[in-house]
Coordinates of C-alpha atoms in Angstrom, one line a residue:
X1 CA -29.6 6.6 -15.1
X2 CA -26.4 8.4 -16.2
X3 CA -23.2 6.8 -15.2
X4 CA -19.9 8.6 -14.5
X5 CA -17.0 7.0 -15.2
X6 CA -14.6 8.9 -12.4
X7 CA -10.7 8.4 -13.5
X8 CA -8.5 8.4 -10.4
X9 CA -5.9 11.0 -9.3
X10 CA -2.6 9.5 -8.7
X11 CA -1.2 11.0 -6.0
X12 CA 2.8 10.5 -5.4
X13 CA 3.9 12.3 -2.4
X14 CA 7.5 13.4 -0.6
X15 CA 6.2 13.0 3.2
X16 CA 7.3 15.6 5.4
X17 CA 9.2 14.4 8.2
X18 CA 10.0 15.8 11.2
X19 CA 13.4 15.5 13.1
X20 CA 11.3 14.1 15.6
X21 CA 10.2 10.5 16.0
X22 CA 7.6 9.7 13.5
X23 CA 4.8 7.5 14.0
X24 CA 3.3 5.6 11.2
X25 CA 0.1 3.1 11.4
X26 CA -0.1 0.1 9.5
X27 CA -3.8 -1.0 9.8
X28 CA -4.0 -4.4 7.5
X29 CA -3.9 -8.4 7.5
X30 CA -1.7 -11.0 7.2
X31 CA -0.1 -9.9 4.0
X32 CA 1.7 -6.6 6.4
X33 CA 2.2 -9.1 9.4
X34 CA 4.2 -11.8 7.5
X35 CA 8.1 -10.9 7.8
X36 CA 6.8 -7.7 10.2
X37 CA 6.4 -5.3 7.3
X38 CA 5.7 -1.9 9.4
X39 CA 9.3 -3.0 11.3
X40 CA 11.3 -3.5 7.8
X41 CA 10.2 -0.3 7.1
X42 CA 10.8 1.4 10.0
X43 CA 14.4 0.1 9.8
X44 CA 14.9 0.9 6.5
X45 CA 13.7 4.6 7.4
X46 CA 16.1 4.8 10.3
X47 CA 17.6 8.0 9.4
X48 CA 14.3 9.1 9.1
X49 CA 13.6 8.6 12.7
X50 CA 10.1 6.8 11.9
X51 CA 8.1 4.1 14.4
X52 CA 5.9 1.9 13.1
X53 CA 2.8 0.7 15.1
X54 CA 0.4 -1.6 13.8
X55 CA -3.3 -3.2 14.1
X56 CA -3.6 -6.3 11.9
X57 CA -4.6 -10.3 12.2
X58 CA -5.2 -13.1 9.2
X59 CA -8.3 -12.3 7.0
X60 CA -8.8 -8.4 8.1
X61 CA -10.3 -6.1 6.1
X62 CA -11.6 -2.6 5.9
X63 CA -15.0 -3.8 7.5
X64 CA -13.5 -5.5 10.5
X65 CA -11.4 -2.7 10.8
X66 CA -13.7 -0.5 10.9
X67 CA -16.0 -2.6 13.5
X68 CA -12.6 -3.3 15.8
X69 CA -12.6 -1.3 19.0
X70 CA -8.9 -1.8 19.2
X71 CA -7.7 -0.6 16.0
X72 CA -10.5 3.0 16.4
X73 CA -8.8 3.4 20.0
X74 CA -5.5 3.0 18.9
X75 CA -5.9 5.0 15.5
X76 CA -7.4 7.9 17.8
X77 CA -4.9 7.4 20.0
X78 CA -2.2 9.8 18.7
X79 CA -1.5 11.8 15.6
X80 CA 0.3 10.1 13.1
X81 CA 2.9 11.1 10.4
X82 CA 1.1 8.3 8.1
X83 CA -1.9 6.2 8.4
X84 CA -1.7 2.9 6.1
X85 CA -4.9 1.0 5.0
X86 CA -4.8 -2.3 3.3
X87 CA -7.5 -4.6 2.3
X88 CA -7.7 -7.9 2.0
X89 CA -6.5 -8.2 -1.8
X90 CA -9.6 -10.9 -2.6
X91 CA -12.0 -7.7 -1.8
X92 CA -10.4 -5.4 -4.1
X93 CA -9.6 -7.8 -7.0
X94 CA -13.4 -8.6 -7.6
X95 CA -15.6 -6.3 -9.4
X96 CA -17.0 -2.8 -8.8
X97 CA -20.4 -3.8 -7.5
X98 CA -19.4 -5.8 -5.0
X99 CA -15.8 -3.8 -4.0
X100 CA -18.1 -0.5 -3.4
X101 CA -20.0 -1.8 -0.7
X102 CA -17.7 -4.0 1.1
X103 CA -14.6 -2.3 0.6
X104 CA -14.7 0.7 0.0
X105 CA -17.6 2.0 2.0
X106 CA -15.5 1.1 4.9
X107 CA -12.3 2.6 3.6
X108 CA -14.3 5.9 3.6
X109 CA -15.2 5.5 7.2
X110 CA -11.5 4.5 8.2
X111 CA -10.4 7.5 6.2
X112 CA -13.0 9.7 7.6
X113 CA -11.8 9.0 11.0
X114 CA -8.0 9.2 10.1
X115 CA -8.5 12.8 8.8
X116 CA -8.8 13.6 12.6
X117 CA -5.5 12.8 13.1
X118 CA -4.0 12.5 10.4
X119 CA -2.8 14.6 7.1
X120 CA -1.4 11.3 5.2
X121 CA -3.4 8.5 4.7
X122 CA -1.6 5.7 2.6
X123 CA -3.5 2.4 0.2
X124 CA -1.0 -0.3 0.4
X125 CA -1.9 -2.0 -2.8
X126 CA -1.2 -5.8 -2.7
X127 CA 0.0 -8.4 -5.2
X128 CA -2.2 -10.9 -7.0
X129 CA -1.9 -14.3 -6.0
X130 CA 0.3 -16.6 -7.8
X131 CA -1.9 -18.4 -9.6
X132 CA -4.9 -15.9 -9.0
X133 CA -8.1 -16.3 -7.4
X134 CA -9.7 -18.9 -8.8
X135 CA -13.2 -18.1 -7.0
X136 CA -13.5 -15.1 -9.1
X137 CA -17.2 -15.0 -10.3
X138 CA -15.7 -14.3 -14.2
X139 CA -14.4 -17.8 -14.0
X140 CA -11.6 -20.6 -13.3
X141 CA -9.0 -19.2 -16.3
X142 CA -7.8 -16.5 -13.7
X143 CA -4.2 -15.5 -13.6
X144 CA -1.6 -13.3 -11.4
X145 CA -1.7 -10.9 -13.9
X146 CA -5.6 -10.5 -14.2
X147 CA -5.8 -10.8 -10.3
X148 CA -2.8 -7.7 -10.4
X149 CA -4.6 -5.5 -12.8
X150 CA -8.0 -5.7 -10.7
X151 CA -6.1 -5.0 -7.7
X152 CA -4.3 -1.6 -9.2
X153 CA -7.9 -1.1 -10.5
X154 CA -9.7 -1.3 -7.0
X155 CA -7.0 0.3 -5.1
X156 CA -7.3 3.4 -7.4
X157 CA -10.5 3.2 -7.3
X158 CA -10.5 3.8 -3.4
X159 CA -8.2 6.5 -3.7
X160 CA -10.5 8.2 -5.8
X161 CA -13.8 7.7 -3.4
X162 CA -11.7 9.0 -0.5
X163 CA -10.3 11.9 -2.6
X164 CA -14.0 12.8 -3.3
X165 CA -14.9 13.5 0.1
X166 CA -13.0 16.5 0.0
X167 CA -11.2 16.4 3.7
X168 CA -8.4 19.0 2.0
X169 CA -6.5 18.7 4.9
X170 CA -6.1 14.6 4.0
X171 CA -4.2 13.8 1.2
X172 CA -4.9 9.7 0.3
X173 CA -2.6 8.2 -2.3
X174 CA -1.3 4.4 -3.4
X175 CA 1.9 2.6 -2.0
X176 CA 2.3 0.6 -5.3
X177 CA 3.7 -2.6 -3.5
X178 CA 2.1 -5.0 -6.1
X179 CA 3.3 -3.1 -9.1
X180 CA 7.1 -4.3 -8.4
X181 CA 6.1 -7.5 -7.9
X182 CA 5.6 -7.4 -11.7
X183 CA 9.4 -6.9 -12.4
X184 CA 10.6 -8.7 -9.4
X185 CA 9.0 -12.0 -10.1
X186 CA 10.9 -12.1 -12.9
X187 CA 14.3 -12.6 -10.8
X188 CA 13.0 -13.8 -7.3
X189 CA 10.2 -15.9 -5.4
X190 CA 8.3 -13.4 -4.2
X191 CA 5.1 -15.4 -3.0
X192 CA 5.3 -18.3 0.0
X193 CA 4.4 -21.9 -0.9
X194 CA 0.6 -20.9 -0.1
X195 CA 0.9 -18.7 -3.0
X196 CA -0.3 -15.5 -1.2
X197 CA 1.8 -14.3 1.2
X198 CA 5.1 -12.9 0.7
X199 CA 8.9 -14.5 1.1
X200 CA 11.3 -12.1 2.9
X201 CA 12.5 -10.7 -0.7
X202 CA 8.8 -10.3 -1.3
X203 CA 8.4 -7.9 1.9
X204 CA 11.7 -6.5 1.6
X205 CA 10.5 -5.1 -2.1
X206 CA 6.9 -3.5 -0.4
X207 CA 9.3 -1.7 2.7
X208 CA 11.3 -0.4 -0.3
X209 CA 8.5 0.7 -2.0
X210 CA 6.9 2.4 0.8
X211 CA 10.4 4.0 1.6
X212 CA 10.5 5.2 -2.2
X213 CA 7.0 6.6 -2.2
X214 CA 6.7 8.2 1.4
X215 CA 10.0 10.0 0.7
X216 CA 10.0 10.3 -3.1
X217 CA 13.3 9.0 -2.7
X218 CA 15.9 6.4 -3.7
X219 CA 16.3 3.7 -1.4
X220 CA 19.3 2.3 -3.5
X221 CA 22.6 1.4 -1.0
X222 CA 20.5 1.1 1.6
X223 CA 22.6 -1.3 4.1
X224 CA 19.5 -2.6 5.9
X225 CA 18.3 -6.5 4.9
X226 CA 16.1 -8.9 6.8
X227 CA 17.0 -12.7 7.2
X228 CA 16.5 -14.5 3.4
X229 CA 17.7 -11.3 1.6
X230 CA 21.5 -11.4 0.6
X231 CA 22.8 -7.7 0.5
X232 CA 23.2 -8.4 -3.1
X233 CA 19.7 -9.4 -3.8
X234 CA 18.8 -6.0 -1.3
X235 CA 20.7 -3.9 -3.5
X236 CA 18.6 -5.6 -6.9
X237 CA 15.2 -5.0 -5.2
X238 CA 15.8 -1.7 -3.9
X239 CA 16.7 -0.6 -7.4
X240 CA 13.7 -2.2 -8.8
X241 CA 11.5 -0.5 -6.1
X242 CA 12.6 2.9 -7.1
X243 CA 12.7 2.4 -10.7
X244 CA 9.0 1.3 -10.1
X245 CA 8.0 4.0 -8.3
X246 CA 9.7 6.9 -11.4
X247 CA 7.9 5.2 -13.7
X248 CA 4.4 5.3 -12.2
X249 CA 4.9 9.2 -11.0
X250 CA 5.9 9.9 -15.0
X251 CA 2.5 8.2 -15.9
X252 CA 1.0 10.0 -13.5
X253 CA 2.5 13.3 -14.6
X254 CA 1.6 12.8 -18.2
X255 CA -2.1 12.1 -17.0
X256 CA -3.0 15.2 -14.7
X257 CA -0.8 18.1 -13.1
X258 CA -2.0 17.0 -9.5
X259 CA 0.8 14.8 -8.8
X260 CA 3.8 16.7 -7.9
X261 CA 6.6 14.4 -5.8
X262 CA 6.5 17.3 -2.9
X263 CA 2.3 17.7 -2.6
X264 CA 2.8 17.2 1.2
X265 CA 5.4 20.1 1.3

């Protein structure tokens, strides 16, 4: 059998709001309830009038998403600006063969769905795990970095399967939350003593993200911080958010032509 090897689009995009209010969806876990992610976000966005609504609990994923009555009536509910998926990061970090049919089959269906009410769907891609997953079939010897590459890896992988189901009027593309980590691990403690779940700097970096990629724009002096974040430390992670974000959509540039900042415009 011939195998395809199926590189992903990266998508970047400058959301189109209107002066309306603009409602956004968060559908995910633990790791976007901690510190209230969809409501750091939405007061970071102020100006851009949005309202975040979510459907998440501890240990969700795309399967028990996709077999929740509450989160179908809700997304069905309404139309939304944006429609945010996130995995549980365990799912996505393993390897193809096990990813495609237990994530990513019911991305597809979540998607599927969305595109009725929806023209935005977002991949919030998570962070690795401080020390990794060490029930990772490859072995014991994993990392936060190994854990982090899979991750990007299954995330874009996702993208790509949704992309391929051609709903033109659904654009799907990555949040790269997990990417900054990389930079801002450096300087901060991003993950909580469990070593999964994020400190308020560590969800204060993925709002800034989001805000950087839904807008394609800076969210540098930014006044808005949550409890745990100094102003000082808000202004360091905003700017490491955006430079994150510039230097993934110049990779992506250099790779294809379909990845313009305004694709939503």
């Amino acid at each position: 059998m011939k195998t395809t090897l199926l590189l992903p689009v990266l998508f970047f995009c400058n959301v189109v709001f209107s002066s309306c209010v603009n409602p956004v969806l968060f559908i995910g876990n633990s790791f976007t309830l901690v510190n209230n992610l969809p409501l750091v976000f939405e007061r970071l966005a102020t100006t851009k009038k949005v309202k975040s609504h979510t459907s998440a609990w501890g240990a969700a994923t795309f399967n028990s998403h996709w077999n929740s009555i509450s989160t179908r009536e809700l997304l069905m509910s309404r139309n939304w600006t944006v429609v945010v998926l996130q995995e549980q990061s365990a799912f996505l970090a393993d390897i193809p063969k096990n990813y495609i049919p237990r994530s990513i089959a019911y991305s597809a269906k979540l998607y599927d769905l969305a595109s009725h009410y929806t023209t935005r769907v977002a991949l919030f891609e998570t962070w690795g795990y401080k020390n990794g997953n060490p029930t990772f079939q490859t072995g014991l010897d994993d990392t936060y970095d190994k854990m982090q590459v899979r991750l990007k890896t299954g995330y874009e992988a996702t993208q790509t399967a949704l992309l391929l189901q051609h709903k033109q009027n659904t654009s799907a593309f990555v949040v790269y939350a997990g990417e900054t980590w990389r930079t801002a691990m450096k300087r901060f403690v991003l993950h909580k003593q469990d070593d999964m779940h994020p400190t308020p700097h560590g969800t204060y970096l993925a709002a800034c993200m989001f805000y950087s990629t839904l807008f394609n724009e800076s969210p540098v002096g930014k006044s808005y911080t949550i409890k745990g974040v100094s102003r000082k430390h808000a202004r360091i992670l905003q700017r490491i958010a955006w430079d994150t974000y510039k230097n993934l959509q110049q990779t992506c540039i250099r790779i294809t032509t379909n990845c313009a900042g305004n694709a939503y415009k």
